[in-house]
Coordinates of C-alpha atoms in Angstrom, one line a residue:
Chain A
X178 CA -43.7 22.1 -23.3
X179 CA -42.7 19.2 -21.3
X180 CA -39.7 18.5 -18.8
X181 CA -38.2 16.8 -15.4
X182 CA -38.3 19.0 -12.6
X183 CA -36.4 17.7 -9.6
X184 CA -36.9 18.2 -6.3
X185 CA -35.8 17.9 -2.4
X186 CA -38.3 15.6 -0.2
X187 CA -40.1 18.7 2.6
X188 CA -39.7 21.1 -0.2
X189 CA -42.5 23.8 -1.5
X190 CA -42.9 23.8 -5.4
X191 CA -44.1 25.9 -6.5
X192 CA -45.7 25.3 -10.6
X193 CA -46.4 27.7 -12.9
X194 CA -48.8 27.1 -16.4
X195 CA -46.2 28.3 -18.4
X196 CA -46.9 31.6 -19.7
X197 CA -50.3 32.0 -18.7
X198 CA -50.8 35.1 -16.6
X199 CA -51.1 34.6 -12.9
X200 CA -54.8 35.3 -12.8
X201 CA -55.7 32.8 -15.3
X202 CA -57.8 30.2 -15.2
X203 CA -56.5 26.8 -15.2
X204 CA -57.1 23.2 -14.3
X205 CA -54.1 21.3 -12.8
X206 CA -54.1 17.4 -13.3
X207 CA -51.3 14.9 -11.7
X208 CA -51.2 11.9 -13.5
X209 CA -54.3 12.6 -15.0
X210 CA -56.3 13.0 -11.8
X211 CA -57.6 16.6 -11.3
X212 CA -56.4 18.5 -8.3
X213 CA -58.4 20.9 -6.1
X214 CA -58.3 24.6 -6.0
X215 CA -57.1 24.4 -2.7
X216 CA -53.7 23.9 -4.0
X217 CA -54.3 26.8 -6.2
X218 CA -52.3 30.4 -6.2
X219 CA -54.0 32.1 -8.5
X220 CA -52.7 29.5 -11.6
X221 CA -49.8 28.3 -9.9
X222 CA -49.8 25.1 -8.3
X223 CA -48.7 25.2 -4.6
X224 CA -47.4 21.4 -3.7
X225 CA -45.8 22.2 0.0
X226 CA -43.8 19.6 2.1
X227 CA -43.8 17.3 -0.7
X228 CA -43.1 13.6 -0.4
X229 CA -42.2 10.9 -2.9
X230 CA -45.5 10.1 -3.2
X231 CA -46.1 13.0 -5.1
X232 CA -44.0 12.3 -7.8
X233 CA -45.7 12.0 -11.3
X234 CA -47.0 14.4 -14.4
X235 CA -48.5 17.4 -14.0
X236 CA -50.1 19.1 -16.3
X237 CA -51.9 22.8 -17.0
X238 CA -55.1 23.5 -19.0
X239 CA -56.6 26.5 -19.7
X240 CA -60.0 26.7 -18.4
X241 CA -62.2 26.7 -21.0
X242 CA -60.4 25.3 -24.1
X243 CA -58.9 22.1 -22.2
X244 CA -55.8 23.0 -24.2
X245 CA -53.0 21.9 -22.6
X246 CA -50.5 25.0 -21.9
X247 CA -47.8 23.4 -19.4
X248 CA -46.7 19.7 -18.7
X249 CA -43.8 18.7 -16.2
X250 CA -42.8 15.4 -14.5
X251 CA -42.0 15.8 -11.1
X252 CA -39.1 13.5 -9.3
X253 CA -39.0 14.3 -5.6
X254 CA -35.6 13.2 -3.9
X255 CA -32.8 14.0 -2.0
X256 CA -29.0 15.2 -3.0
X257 CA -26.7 12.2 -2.2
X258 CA -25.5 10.8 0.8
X259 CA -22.0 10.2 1.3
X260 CA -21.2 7.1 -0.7
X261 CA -19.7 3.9 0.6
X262 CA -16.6 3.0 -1.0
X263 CA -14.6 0.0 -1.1
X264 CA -11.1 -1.3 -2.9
X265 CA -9.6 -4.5 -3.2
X266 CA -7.1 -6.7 -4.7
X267 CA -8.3 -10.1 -5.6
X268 CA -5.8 -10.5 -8.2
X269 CA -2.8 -9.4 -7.1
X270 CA -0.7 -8.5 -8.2
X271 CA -2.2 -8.1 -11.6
X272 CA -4.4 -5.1 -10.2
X273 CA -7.3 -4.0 -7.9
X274 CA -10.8 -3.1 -8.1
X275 CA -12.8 -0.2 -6.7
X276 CA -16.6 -0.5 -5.8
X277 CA -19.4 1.4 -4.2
X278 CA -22.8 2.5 -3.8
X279 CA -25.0 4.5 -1.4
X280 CA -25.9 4.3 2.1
X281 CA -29.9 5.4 1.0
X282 CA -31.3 6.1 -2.0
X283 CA -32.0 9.3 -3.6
X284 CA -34.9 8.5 -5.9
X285 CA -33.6 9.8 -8.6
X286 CA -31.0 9.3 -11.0
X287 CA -27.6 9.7 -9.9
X288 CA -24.2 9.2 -11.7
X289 CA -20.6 8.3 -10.7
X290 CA -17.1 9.6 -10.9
X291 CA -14.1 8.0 -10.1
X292 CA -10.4 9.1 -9.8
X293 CA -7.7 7.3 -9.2
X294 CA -4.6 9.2 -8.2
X295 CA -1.1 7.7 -7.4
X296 CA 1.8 9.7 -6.4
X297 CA 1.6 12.0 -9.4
X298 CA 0.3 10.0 -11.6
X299 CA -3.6 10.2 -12.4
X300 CA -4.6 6.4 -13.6
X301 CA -7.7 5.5 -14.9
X302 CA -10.3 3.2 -13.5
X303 CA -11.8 1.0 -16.5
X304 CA -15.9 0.6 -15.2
X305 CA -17.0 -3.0 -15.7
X306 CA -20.6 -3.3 -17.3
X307 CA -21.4 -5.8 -14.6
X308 CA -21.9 -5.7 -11.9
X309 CA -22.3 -1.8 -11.9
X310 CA -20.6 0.7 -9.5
X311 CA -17.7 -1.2 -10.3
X312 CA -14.3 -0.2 -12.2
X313 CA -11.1 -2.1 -12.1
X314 CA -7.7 -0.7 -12.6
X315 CA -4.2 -3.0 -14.0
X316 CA -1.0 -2.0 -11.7
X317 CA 1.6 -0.8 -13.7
X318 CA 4.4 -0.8 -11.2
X319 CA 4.7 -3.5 -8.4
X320 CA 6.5 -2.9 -4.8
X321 CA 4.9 1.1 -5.0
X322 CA 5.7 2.8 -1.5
X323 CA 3.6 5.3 -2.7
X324 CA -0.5 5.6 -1.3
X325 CA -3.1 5.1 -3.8
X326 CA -5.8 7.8 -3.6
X327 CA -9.4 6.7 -4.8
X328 CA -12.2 9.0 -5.0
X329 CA -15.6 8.7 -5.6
X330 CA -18.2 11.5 -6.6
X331 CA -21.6 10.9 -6.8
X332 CA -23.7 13.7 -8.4
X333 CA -27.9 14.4 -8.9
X334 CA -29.5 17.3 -9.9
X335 CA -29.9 18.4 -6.3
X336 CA -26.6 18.5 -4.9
X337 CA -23.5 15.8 -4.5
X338 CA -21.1 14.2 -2.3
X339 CA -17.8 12.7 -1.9
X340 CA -15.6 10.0 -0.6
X341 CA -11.5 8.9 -0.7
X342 CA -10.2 6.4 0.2
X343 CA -6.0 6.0 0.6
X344 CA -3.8 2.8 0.9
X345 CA -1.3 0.9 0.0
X346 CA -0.5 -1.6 -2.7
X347 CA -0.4 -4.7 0.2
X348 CA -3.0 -3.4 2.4
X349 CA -6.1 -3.8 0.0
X350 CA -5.0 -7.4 -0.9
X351 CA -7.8 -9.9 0.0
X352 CA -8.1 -13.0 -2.8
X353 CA -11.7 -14.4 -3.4
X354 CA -12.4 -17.6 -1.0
X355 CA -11.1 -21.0 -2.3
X356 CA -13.1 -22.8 -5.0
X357 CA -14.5 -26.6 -5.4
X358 CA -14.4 -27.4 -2.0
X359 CA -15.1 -31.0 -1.4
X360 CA -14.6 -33.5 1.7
X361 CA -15.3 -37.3 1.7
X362 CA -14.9 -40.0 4.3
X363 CA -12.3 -42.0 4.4
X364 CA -12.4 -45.8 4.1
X365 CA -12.4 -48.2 7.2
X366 CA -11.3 -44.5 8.8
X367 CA -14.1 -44.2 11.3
X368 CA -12.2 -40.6 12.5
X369 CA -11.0 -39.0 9.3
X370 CA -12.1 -36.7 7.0
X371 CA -10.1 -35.5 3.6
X372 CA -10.8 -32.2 2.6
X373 CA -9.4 -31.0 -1.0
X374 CA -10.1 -27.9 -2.7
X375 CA -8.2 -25.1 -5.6
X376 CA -7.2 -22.0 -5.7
X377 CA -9.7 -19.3 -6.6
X378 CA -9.8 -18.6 -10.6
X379 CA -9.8 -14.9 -9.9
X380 CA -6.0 -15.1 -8.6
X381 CA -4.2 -15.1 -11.3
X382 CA -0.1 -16.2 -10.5
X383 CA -0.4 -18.9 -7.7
X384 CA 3.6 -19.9 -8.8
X385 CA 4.8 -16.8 -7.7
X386 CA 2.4 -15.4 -5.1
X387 CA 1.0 -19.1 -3.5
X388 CA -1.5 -18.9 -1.0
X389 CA -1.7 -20.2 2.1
X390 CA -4.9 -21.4 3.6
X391 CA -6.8 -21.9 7.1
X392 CA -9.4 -24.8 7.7
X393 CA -12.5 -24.3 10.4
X394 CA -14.9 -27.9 10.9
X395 CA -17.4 -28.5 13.3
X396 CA -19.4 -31.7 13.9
X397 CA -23.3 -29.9 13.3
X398 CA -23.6 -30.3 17.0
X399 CA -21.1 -28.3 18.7
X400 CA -20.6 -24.5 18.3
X401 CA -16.9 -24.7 18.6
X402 CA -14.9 -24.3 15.5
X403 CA -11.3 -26.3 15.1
X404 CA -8.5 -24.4 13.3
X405 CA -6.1 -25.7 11.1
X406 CA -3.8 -23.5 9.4
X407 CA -1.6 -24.4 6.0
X408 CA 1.2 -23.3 4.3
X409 CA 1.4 -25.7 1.5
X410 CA -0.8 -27.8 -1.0
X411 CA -4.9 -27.6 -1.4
X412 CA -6.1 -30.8 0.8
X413 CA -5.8 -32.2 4.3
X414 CA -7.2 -35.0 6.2
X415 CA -8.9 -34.0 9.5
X416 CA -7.8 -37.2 11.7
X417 CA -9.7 -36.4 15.3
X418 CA -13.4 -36.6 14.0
X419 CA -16.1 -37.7 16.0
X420 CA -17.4 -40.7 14.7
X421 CA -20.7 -40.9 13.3
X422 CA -20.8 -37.4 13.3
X423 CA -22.0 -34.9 10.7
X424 CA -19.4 -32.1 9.8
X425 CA -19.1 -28.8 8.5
X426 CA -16.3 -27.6 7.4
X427 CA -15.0 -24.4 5.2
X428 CA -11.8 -23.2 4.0
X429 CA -10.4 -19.5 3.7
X430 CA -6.8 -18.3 1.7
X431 CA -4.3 -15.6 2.3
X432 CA -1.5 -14.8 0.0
X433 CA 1.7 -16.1 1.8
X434 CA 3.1 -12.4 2.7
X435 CA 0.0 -9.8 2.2
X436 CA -3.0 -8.6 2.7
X437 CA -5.7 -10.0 4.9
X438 CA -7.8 -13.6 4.6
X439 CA -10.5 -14.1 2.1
X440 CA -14.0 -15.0 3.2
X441 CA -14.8 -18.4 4.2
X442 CA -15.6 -20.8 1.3
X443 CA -19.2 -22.2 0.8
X444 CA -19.4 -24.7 3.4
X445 CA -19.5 -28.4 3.0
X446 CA -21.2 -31.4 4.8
X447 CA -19.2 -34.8 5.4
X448 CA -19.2 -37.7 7.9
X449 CA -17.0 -40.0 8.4
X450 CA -17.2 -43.5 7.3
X451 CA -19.1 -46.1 9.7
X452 CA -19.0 -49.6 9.8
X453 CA -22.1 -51.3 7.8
X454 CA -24.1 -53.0 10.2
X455 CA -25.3 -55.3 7.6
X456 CA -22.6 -58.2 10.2
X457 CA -25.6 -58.3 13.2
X458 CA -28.3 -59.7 10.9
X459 CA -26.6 -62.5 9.3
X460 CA -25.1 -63.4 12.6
X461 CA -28.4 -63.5 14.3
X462 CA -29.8 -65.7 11.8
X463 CA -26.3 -68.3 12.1
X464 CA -27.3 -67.9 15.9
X465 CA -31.1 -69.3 15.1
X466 CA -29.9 -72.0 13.2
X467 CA -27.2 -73.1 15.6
X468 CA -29.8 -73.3 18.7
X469 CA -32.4 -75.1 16.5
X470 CA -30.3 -77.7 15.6
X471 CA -28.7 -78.5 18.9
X472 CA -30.5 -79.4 21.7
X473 CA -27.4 -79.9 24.3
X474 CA -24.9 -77.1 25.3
X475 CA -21.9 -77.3 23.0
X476 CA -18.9 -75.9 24.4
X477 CA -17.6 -73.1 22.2
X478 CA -14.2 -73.7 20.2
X479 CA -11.2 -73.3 21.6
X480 CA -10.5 -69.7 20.8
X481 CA -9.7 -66.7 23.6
X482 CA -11.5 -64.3 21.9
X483 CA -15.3 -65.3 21.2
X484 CA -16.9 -65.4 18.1
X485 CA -19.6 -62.4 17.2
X486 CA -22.0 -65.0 16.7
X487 CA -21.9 -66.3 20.5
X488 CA -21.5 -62.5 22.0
X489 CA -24.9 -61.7 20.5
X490 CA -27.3 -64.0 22.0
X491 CA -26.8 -67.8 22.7
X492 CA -25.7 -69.7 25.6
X493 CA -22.9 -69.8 25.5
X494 CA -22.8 -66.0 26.9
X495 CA -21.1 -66.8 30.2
X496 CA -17.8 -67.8 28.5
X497 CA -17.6 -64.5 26.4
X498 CA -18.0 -62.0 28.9
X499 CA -14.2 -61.1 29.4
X500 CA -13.9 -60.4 25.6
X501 CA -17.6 -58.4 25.8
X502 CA -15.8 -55.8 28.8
X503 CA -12.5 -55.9 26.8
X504 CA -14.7 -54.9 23.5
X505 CA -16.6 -52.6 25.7
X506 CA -13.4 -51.2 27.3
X507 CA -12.1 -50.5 23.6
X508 CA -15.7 -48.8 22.9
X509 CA -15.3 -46.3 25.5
X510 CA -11.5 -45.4 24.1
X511 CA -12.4 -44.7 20.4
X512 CA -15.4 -42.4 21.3
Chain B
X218 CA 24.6 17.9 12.9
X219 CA 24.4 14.7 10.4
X220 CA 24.1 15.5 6.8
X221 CA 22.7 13.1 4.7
X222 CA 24.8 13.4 1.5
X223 CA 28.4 13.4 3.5
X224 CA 27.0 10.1 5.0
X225 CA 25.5 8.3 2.2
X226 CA 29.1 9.5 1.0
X227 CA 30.8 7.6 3.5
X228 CA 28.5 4.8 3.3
X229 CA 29.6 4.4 -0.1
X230 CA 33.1 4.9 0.7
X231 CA 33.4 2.6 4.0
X232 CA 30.5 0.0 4.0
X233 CA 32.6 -2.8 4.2
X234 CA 30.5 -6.3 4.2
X235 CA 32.7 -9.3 6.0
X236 CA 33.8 -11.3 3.2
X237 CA 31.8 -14.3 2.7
X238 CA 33.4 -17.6 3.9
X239 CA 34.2 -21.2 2.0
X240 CA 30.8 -22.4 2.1
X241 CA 32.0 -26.0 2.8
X242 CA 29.4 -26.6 5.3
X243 CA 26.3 -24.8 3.4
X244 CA 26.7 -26.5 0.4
X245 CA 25.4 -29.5 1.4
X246 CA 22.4 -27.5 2.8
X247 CA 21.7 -27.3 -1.1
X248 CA 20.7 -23.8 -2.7
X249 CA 17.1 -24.9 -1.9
X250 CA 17.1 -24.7 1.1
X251 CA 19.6 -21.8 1.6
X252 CA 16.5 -20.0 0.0
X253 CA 14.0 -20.9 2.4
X254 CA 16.1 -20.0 5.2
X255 CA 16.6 -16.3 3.3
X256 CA 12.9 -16.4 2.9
X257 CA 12.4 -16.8 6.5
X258 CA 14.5 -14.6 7.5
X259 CA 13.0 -11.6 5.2
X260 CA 9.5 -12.7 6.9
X261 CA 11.7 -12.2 10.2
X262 CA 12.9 -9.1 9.6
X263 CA 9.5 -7.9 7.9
X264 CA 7.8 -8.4 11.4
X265 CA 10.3 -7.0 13.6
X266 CA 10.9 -3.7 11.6
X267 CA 6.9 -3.5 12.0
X268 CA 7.1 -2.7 15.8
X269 CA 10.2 -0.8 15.2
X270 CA 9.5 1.5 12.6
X271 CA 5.8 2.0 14.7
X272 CA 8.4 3.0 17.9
X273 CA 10.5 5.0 15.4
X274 CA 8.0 7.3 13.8
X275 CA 6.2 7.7 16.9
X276 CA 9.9 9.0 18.3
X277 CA 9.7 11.7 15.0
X278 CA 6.5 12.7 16.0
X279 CA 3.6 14.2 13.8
X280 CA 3.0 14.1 10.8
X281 CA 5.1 11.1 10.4
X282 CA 3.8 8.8 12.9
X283 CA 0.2 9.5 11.3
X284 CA -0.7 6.3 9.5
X285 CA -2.7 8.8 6.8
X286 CA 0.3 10.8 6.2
X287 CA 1.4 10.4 2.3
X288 CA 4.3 13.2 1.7
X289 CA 5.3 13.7 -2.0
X290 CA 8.9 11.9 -3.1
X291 CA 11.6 14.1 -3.3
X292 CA 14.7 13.9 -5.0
X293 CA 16.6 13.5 -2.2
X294 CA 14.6 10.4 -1.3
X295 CA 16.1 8.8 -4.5
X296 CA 19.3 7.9 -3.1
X297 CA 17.2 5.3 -0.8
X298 CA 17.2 2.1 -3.5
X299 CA 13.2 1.6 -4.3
X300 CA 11.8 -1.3 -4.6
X301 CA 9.5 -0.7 -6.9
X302 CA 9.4 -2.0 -10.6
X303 CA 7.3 -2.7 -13.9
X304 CA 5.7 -5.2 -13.2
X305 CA 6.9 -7.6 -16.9
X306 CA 10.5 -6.5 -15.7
X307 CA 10.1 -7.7 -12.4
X308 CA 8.8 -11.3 -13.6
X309 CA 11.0 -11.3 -16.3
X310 CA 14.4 -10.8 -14.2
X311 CA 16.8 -13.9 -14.2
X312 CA 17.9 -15.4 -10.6
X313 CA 20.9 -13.7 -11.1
X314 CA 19.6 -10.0 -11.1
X315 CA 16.9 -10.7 -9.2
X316 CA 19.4 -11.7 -6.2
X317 CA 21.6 -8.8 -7.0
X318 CA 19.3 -6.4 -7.1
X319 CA 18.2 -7.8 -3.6
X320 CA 22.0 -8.0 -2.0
X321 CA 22.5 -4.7 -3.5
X322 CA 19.2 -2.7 -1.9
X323 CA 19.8 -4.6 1.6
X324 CA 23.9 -3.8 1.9
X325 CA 22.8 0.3 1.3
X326 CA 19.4 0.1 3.2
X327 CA 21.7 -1.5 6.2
X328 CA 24.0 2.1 5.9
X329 CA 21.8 4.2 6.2
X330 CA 20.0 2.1 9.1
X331 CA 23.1 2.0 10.8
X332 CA 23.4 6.2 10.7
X333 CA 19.7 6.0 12.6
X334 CA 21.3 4.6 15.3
X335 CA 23.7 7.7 16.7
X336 CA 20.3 10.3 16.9
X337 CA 17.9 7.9 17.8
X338 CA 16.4 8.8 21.2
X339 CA 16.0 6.4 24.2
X340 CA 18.9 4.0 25.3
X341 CA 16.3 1.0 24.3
X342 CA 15.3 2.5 20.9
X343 CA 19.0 2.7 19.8
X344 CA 19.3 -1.3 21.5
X345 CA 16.6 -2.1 19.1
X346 CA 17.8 -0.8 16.0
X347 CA 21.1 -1.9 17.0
X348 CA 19.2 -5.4 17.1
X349 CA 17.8 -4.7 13.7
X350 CA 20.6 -3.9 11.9
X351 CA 22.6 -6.9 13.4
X352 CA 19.6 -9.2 11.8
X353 CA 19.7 -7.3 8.4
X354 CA 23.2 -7.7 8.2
X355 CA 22.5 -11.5 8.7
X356 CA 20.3 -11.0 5.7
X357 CA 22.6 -9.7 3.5
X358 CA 25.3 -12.6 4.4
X359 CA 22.4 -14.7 3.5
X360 CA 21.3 -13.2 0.5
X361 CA 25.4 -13.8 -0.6
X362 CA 25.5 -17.4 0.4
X363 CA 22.6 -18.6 -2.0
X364 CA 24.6 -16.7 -4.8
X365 CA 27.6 -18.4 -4.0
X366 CA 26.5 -21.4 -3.6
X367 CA 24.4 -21.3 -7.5
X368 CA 28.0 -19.8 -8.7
X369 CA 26.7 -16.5 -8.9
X370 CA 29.5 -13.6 -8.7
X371 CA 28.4 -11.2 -5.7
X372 CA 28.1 -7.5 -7.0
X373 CA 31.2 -5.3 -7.0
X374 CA 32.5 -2.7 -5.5
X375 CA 31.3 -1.3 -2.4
X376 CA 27.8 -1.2 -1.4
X377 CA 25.6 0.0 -4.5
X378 CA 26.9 3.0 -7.0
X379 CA 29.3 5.5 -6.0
X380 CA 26.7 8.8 -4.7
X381 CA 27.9 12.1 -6.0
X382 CA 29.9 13.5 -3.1
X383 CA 28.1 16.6 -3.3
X384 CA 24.7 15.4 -2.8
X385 CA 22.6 18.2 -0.6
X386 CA 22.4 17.6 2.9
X387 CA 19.2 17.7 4.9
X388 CA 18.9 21.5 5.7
X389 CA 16.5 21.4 8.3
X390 CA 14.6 18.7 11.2
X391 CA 11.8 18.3 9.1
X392 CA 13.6 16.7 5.8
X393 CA 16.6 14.7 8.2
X394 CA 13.3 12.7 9.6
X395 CA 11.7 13.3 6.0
X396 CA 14.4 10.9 5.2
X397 CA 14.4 8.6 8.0
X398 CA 10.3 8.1 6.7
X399 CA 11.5 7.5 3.6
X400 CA 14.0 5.2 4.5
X401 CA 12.1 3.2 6.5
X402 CA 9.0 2.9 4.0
X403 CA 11.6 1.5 1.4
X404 CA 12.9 -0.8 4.5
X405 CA 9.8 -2.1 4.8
X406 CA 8.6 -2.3 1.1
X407 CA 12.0 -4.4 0.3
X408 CA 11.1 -7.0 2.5
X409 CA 8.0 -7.2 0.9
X410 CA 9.0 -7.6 -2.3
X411 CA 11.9 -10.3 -0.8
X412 CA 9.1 -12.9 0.6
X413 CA 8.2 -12.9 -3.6
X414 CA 11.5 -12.7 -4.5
X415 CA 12.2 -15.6 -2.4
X416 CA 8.9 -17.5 -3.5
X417 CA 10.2 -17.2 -7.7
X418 CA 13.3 -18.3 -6.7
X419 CA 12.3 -21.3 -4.2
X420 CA 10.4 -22.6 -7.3
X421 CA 13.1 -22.6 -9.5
X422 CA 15.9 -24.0 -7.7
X423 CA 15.1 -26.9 -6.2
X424 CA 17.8 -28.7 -4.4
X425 CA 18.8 -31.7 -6.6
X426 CA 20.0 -29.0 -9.1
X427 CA 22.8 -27.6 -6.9
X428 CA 23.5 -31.4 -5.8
X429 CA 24.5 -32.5 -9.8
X430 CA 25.9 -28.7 -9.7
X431 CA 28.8 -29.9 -6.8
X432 CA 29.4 -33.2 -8.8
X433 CA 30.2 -31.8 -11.9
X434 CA 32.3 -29.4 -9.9
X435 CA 33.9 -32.4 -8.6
X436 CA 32.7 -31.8 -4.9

């Protein structure tokens, strides 16, 4: 006959060749391998202080014949360790889910039981084919003052273990991060950013239960975070960017009233918009052209502020160089 | 001492709420924005009653201060109005009962606040619920004066149902701050569901309604 055994990692098993009297003898294979008499009680096999790595089939044949009296599968493991549990409300205020799993793994097959207990009531938590270790549960009263009470068994053939947890309707409300996050630069803007994003899908009544939500950006550069904070609508324009600069930015909701933030949202890159500096080139070739073709110093037109083309590079240098400390002066402000 | 059903008795009997005045001024505030300033103050009161009710419980002592602690309803505890509801009914209610139901929870929950205040034990514990109450009451007014003001008739009588006169008092200690748990649980649960309350109704009366409201009324 053939069946599981289970047992305890630093256990002794002991195996026995089925019926066969003690003084028998017998050949013990493991996985098909043939183990030495040292291991040997007679025609019991002695495995002591097993390990996982002495999990597999074993299997019992009479001496002589090679008939095969006794087969087993061994599963070493442990019992469970108290399971991690966790409850939320990403949905709210439609319902909450419940997940979990273990801290280690037993080795072995394990399964899960979960009761959901409110007030008197005993409600039922629906498990969700994916992901597993998950089960969801649909309020039926809002506004409850009384506690939920989850808890969680988790059973093996060699022992089990528990965990509860208790809370209130608003204290497990956390929605799922904003969604679609996107940030572009902002026309002849050099400092602004706009930022625009939606409400996660998974929140099911924005109307009635809006969200309000908190901005972090950073240029790539700096380690220091800005905070912005919103009550209403799903954009904002970040108007004190450094220019030039690389951002990062991420967004995170709350419900208006309850619960605690979401996680921050997958994180987008944007910089701001610079000037094209496609202007320099062509002036430098009008600049060529000019000094070519004259051979005497003109005096520039009568205009306060100079033209680009003179501040780049002609002779006419001297005249400009209040406007160049002025442009210079305004340099040093915007930075 | 204090029993709980000869008070709730006389809350019923005496909770007189100051008549609301002509709102000549508020009107031109516009319903709107009579419901954000409700709103606001509900998120008020929500955050002051947190520090208060942590000072209060701690002033009852275990169990009650223990943030674990999850006693079974009892009956008695029925007399404190519950927020809770079905959650269709809830979303289904009309601006009309959904405010009522509000005025009427916060004019009862504000009696039996105000019976806190006698027993309660420092000098600057009783000051605060004093404070509290004096806030709450503000609530209520304002709870009244977005009802007037979308022609809304303010429930009758005198705060909430009549109670049965010979409803048990609390026997012992234990259930008199039994109740005071309870009634500060509810307290806080109310507000709660007020800041969604609030949100529904902010959505659905926007100001220029009440505006062609007070010029067909001839305002």
């Amino acid at each position: 006959d053939s069946h599981i055994q289970y047992e305890r990692v630093g256990a002794d098993v002991t195996m026995k060749c089925g019926s066969m009297d003690w003084d028998a003898a017998v050949t013990w294979t493991a996985n098909g391998t043939d183990i030495d008499d040292s291991h040997l009680n007679g025609s019991y096999l002695i495995l002591k202080n097993v390990d996982l790595t002495q999990s597999g089939q074993y299997s019992c044949y009479e001496g002589s014949s090679w008939h095969l009296k006794y087969q087993t599968y061994l599963r070493v493991g442990t019992p469970p360790k108290e399971p991690v549990l966790m409850c939320r409300s990403n949905n709210y205020p439609k319902g909450f889910y419940c997940s979990w799993h273990l801290p280690s793994p037993t080795y072995i097959p394990n399964s899960f039981n979960i009761s959901v207990i409110h007030g008197t009531r005993e409600m039922v938590c629906e498990k969700d084919i994916f992901p597993k270790n998950r089960c969801h549960i649909r309020y039926l009263q809002l506004f409850s003052t009384v506690k939920y009470k989850v808890t969680l068994t988790v059973t093996n053939a060699l022992g089990k273990n528990s965990t509860s947890l208790t809370f209130d309707e608003f204290a497990i409300v956390k929605p799922d991060p904003p969604e679609s996050v996107v940030a572009k630069p902002v026309p002849n803007n050099p400092r602004r950013l706009e930022v625009a994003w939606q409400n996660p899908s998974s929140w099911p009544d924005p109307e009635s239960f809006p969200l309000k939500f908190f901005l972090r950006y950073r240029p790539l550069i700096l380690d220091q975070w800005q905070h912005v904070e919103l009550s209403d609508g799903t954009s904002h324009t970040i108007t004190d960017a450094y220019a030039g600069k690389e951002y990062i930015i991420q967004v995170a909701a709350k419900d208006n009233d309850i619960g605690t933030w979401s996680d921050w949202s997958v994180a987008v890159h944007a910089t701001p918009w610079t000037e094209e500096p496609k202007h320099l080139t062509t002036e430098a070739q009008i600049t060529e052209t000019t000094s070519t073709s004259t051979s005497s110093f003109v005096p520039p037109p009568t205009t306060k502020i100079c033209d680009k083309g003179a501040v780049v590079g002609s002779g006419a240098v001297a005249v400009c160089w209040t406007a160049g400390l002025v442009l210079a002066a305004y340099g040093v402000l915007f930075i | 001492g204090d029993s709980w059903g000869i008070f709730a008795f006389l809350c019923a009997a005496l909770c007189n709420l100051p008549a609301v005045p002509a709102l000549n001024g508020t009107e031109e505030l516009g319903a709107g924005q009579s419901i954000q300033k409700t709103y606001d103050l509900t998120r008020y009161l929500e955050h002051q009653l947190r520090t208060l009710a942590g000072t209060y419980l701690n002033y009852l002592g275990p169990p009650f201060n223990e943030p674990d602690f999850n006693p079974p309803r009892l009956a008695r505890a029925e007399q404190v109005p519950s927020a809770t509801v079905d959650l269709d009914l809830w979303r289904g209610l009309t601006d009309n009962a959904r405010l009522a139901a509000n005025y009427r929870a916060y004019s009862r929950l504000l009696c039996y606040l105000r019976g806190l205040d006698g027993q309660a034990g420092t000098a600057e514990l009783r000051h605060r619920l004093g404070h509290f109450c004096s806030s709450l009451q503000g609530l209520v007014v304002s709870i009244a004066g977005v009802m007037s003001s979308l022609g809304y008739p303010l429930p009758a009588g005198p705060a909430g149902p009549p109670l049965p006169p010979g409803a048990p008092a609390a026997p012992n200690d234990f259930l008199k701050k039994m109740d005071d748990f309870w009634l500060l649980k509810e307290l806080q649960t109310w507000l709660w569901r007020s800041a969604k309350d609030f949100n529904r109704l902010k959505k659905k009366v926007p100001p220029a309604v009440v505006t062609l409201r007070l010029e067909a009324r001839g305002f």
